[in-house]
Coordinates of C-alpha atoms and ligand atoms in Angstrom, one line a residue:
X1 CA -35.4 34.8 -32.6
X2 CA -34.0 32.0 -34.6
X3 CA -35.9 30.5 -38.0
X4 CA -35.2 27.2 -37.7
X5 CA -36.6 26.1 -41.0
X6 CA -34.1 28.3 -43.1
X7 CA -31.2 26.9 -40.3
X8 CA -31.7 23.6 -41.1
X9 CA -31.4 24.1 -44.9
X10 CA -29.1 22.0 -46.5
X11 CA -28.3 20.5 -43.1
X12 CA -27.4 17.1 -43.0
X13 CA -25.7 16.6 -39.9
X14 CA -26.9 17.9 -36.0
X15 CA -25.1 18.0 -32.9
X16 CA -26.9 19.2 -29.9
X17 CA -25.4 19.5 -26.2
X18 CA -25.8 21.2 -22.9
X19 CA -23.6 21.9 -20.0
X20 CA -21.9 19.5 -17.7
X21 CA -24.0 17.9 -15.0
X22 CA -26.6 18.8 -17.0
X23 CA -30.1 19.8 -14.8
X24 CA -33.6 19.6 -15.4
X25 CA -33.7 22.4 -18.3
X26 CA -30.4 21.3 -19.5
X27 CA -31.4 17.9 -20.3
X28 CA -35.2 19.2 -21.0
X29 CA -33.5 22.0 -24.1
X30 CA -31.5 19.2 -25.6
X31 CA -33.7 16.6 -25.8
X32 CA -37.1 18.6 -26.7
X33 CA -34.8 20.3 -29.3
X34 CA -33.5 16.4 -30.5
X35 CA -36.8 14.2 -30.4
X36 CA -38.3 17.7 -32.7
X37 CA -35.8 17.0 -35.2
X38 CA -36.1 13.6 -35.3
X39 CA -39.6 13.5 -36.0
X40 CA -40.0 16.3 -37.8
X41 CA -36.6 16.3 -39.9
X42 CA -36.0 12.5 -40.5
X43 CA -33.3 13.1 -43.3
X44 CA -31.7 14.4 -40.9
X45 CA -28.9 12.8 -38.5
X46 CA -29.5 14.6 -35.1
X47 CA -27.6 13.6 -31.7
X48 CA -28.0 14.6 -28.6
X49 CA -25.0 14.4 -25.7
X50 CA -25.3 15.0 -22.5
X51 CA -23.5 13.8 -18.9
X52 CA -24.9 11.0 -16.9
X53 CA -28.6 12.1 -16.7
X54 CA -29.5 11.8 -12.6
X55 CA -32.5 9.4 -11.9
X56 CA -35.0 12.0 -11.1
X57 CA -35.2 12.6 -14.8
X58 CA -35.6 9.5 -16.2
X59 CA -39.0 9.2 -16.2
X60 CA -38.9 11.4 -19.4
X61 CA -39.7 9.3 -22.8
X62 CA -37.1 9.5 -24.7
X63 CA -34.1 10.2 -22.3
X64 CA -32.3 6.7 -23.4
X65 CA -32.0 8.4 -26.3
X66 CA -29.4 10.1 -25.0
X67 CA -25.9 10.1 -25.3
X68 CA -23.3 10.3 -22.8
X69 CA -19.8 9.2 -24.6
X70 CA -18.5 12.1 -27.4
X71 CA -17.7 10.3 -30.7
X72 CA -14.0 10.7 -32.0
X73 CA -15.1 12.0 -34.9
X74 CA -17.0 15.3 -33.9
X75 CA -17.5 17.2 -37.1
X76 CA -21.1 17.6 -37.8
X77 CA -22.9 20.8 -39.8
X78 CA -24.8 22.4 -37.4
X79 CA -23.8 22.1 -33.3
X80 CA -26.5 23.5 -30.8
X81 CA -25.1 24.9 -27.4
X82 CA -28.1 24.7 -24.9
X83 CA -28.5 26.1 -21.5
X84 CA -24.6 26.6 -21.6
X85 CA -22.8 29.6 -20.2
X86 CA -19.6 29.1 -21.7
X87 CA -17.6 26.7 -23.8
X88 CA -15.8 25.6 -20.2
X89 CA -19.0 24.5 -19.2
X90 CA -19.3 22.3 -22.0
X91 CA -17.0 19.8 -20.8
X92 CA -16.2 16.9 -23.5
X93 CA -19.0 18.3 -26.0
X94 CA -16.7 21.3 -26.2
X95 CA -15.1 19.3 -29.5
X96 CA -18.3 19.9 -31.4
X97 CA -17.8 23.7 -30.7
X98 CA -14.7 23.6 -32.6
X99 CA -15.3 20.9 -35.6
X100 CA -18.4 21.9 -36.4
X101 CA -19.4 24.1 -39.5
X102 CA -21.9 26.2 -37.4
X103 CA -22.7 26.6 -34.4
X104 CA -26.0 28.4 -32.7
X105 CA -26.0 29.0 -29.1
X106 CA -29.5 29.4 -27.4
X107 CA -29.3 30.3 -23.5
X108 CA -30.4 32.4 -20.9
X109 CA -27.7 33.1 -18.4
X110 CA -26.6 36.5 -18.0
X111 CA -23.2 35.4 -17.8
X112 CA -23.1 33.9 -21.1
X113 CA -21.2 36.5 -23.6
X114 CA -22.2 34.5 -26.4
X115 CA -19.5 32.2 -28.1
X116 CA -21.6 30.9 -31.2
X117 CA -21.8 31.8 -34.9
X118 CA -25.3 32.5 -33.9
X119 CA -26.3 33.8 -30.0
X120 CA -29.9 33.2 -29.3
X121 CA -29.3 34.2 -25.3
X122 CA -32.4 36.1 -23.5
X123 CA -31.6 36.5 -19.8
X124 CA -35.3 37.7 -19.0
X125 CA -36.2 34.4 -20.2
X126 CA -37.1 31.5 -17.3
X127 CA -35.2 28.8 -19.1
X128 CA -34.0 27.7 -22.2
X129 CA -36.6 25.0 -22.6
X130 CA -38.6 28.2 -22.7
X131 CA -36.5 29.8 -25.5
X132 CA -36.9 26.1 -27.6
X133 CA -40.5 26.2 -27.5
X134 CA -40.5 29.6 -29.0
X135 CA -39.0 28.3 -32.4
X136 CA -40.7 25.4 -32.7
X137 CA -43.6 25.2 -35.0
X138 CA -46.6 24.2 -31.8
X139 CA -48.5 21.7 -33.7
X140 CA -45.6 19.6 -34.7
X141 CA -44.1 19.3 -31.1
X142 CA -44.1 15.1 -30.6
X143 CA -45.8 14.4 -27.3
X144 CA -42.2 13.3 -25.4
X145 CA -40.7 16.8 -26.8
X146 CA -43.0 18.6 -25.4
X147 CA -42.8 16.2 -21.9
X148 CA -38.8 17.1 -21.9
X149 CA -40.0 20.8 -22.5
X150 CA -41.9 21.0 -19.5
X151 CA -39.7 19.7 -17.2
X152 CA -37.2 22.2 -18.4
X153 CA -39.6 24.9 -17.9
X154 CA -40.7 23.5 -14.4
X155 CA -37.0 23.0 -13.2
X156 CA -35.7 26.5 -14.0
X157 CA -38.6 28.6 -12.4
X158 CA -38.7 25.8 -9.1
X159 CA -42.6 25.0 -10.8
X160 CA -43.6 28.3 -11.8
X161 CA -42.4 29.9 -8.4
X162 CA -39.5 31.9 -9.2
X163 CA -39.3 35.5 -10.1
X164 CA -38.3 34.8 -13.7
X165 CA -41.7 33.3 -14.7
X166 CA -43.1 35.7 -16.9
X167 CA -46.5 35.9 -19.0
X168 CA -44.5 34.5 -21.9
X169 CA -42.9 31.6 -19.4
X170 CA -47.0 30.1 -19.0
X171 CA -47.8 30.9 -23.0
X172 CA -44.6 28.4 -23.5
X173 CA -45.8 25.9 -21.1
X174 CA -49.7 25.9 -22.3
X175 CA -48.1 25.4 -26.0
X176 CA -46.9 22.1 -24.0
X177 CA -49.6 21.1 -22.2
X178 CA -52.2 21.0 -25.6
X179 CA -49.5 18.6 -26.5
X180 CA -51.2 15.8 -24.1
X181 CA -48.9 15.3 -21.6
X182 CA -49.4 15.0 -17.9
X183 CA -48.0 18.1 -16.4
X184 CA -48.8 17.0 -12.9
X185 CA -47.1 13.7 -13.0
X186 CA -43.7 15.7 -14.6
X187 CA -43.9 17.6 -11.5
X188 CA -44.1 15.5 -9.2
X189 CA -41.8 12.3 -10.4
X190 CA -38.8 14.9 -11.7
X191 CA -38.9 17.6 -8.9
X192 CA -40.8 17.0 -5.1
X193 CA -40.5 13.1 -5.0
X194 CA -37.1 12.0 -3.0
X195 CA -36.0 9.2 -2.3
X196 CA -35.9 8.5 2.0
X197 CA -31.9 8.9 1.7
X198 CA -32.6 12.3 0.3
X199 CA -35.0 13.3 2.6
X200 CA -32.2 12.4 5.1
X201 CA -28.8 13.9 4.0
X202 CA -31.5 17.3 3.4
X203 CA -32.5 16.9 7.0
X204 CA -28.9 17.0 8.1
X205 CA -28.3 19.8 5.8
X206 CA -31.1 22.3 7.6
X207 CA -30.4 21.1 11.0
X208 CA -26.6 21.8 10.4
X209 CA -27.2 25.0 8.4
X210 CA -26.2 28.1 10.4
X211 CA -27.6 31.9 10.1
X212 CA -25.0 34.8 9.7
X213 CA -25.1 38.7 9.5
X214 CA -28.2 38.9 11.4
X215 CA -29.9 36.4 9.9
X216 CA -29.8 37.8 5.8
X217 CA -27.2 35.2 5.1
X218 CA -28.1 30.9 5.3
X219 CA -25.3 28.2 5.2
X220 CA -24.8 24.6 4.6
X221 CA -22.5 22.5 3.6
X222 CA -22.6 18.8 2.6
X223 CA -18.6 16.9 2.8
X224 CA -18.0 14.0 1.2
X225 CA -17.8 11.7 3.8
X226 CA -22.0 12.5 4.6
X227 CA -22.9 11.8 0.9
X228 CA -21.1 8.5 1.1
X229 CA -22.8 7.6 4.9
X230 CA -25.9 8.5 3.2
X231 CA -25.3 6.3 -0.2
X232 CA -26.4 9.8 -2.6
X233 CA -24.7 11.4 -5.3
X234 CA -24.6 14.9 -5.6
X235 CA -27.8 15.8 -7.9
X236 CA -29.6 14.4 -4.5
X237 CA -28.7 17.3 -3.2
X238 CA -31.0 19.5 -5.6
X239 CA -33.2 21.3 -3.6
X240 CA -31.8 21.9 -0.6
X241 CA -30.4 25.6 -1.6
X242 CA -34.1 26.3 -2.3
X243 CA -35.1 25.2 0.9
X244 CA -32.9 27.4 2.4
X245 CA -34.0 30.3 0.8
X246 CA -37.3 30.3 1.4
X247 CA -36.4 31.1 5.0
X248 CA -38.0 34.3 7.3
X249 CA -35.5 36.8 6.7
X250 CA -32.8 35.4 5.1
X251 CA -31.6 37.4 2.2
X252 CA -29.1 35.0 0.4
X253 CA -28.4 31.0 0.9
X254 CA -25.1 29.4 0.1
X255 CA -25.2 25.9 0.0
X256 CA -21.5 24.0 -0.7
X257 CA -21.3 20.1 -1.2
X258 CA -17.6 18.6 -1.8
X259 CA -17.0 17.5 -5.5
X260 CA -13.4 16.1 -4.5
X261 CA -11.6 16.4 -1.6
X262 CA -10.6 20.8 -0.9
X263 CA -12.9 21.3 -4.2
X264 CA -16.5 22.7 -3.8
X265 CA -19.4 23.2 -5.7
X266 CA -20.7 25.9 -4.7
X267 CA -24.6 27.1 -5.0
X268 CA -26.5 30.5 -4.2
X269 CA -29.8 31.9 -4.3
X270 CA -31.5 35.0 -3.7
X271 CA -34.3 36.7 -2.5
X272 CA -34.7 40.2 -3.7
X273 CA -31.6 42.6 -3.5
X274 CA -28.7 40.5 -4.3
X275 CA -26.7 39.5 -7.2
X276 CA -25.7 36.6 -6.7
X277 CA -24.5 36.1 -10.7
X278 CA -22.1 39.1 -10.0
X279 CA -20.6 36.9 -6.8
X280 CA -20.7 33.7 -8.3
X281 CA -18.7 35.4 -11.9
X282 CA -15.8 36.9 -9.7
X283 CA -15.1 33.3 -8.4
X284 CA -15.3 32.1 -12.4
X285 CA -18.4 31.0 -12.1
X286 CA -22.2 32.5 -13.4
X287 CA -25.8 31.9 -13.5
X288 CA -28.3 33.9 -13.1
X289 CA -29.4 37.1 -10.9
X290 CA -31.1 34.9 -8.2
X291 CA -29.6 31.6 -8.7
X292 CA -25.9 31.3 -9.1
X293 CA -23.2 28.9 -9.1
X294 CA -19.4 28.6 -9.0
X295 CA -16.3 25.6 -7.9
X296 CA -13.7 27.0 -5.6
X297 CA -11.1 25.1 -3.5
X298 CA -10.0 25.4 0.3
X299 CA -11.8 24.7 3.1
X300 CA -16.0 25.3 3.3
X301 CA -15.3 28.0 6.1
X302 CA -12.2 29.5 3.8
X303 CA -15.1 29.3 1.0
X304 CA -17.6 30.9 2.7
X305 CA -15.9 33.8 3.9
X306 CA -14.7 34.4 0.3
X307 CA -18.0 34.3 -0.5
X308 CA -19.5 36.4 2.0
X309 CA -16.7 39.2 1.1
X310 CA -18.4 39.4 -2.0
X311 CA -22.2 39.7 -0.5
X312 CA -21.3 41.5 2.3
X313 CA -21.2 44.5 -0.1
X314 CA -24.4 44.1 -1.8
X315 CA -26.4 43.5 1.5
X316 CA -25.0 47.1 3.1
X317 CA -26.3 48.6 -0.3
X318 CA -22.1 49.6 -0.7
X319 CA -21.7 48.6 -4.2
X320 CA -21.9 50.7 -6.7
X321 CA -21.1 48.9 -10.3
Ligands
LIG401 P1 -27.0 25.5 -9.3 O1 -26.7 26.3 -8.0 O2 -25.9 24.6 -9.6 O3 -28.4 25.0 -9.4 O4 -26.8 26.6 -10.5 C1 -27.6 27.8 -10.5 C2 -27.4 28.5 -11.8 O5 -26.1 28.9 -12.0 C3 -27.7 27.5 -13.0 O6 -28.3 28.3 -14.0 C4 -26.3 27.1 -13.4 O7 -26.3 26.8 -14.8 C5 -25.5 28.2 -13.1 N1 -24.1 27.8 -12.7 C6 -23.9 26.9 -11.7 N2 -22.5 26.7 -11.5 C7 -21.9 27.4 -12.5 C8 -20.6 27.5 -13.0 N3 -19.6 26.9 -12.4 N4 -20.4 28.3 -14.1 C9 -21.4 29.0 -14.7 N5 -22.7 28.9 -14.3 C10 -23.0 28.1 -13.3
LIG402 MN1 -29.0 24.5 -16.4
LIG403 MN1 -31.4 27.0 -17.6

């Protein structure tokens, strides 16, 4: 646990930053984390950068606060690393990591080995949004804090559905919720409502998906050309990896969408068995037990099997480490 009073002593400068196409507890951490200072430590000079935030979140009072181009001059007393694996994953905001005087990392990835002066990482945890909320003092968490909060929260356990919502996940999320805010409306604007052009490049994603090794294993794959025919960018394609998942039978769900042209972005989830961190680490990439991500290069089908040599393994019950 971290005592953010006695960190922010003598502390005149704060950097705070999350990982590169940052996602709904990305951007939730950093800015809940940001608008608490603000209020609450005015003598303070707090930032908060973060990459292009996508228009599902931007709802969220206080996101033009945010912001997206890394100053030359990155030296700053105290840097916090949110919702960040590792330094690569940092992109730009990386420079903070090495000018600043301290710097605290607060995460929940099981792949993250900790690269701060200070390591706040709980991989039981459902999010870091989660892991914010615990150090803050409740009763001085400003109203759009606590609405950045809660969308963190809601993002990382797919609305209080995924296996890593624990007792502690809804104690954080009630803390937000005697704030005032309109859980409901979070919900709904920042994670079911699509726009049609979603609705329709996810479409095209199920019907093209296929099933493989007897139906534990779903596929899908988005190329470029599809996203431009459709007019989307890629975080329109959140979701559809869930969506996959949550089919009869299947096991594990690989969904790949085309970043450049031969590059991949690769996304997996889980049901029960597999560990889809373990795959998604031995292509450099990480995450979490049931949700997992990686970039690899070649063609989807060259991808896939790559990736299926990896689960294969794990679904016969052969690996051993
Ligand atoms: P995604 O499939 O992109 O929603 O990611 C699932 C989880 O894996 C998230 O917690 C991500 O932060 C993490 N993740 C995705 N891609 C990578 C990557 N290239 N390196 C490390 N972690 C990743
Ligand atoms: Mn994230
Ligand atoms: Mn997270």
């Amino acid at each position: 646990m971290i005592d953010l009073a006695e960190e922010l002593k003598d502390v005149q400068s704060v950097a705070i930053a999350g990982h590169i196409r940052p996602d709904g507890d990305a951007i939730g951490s950093c800015l809940g984390l940001y608008l608490y200072l603000k209020k609450n430590y005015p003598k303070i000079d707090a930032a908060v950068y973060l990459e292009k935030i996508p228009r599902a979140y931007r709802i969220i009072s206080g996101v033009d606060e945010v912001r997206n181009e890394i100053p030359q001059d990155t030296a700053c007393d105290l840097f916090f690393c949110l919702d960040c694996a590792d330094e690569f994953r940092l992109g730009a905001a990386g420079e903070f990591r090495k000018h600043a005087k301290r710097t605290i990392c607060i995460d929940h990835h099981i792949s993250n080995n900790g690269f701060g002066d200070l390591d706040y990482i709980v991989p039981d945890a459902s999010s870091t949004s989660e892991l914010v909320v615990g150090i803050l003092d409740e009763e001085k968490i400003p109203f759009e804090a606590a609405e950045a909060l809660y969308m963190g929260i809601v993002h990382d356990t797919g609305v209080f559905r995924h296996s890593c919502t624990s007792p502690e996940t809804m104690e954080m999320a009630a803390r937000l919720m005697r704030r005032g805010i309109d859980g409901s409306k979070i919900v709904n604007a920042t994670y079911y409502d699509k726009s049609y052009q979603q609705r329709l490049i996810h479409g095209k994603a199920l019907l093209e998906s296929s099933l493989l090794k007897d139906g534990k294993v779903i596929f899908s794959y988005v190329p470029r050309d599809d996203m431009e025919f459709f007019g989307v960018e890629t975080s329109d394609l959140d979701g559809i990896v869930e969506t996959l998942v949550g089919t009869y039978g299947v096991e594990v769900a690989i969904f790949l969408y085309e970043t450049e042209p031969g590059v991949y972005k690769v996304s997996m989830r889980s049901k029960s068995s597999v560990d889809v961190s373990r795959v998604a680490q031995h292509f450099s990439g990480g995450g979490h037990v049931r949700a997992a991500g990686c970039n690899m290069k070649g063609t989807a089908y060259g991808v896939l099997e790559l990736l299926l040599s990896q689960i294969e393994p794990q679904l016969e019950g052969k690996d051993s480490d």
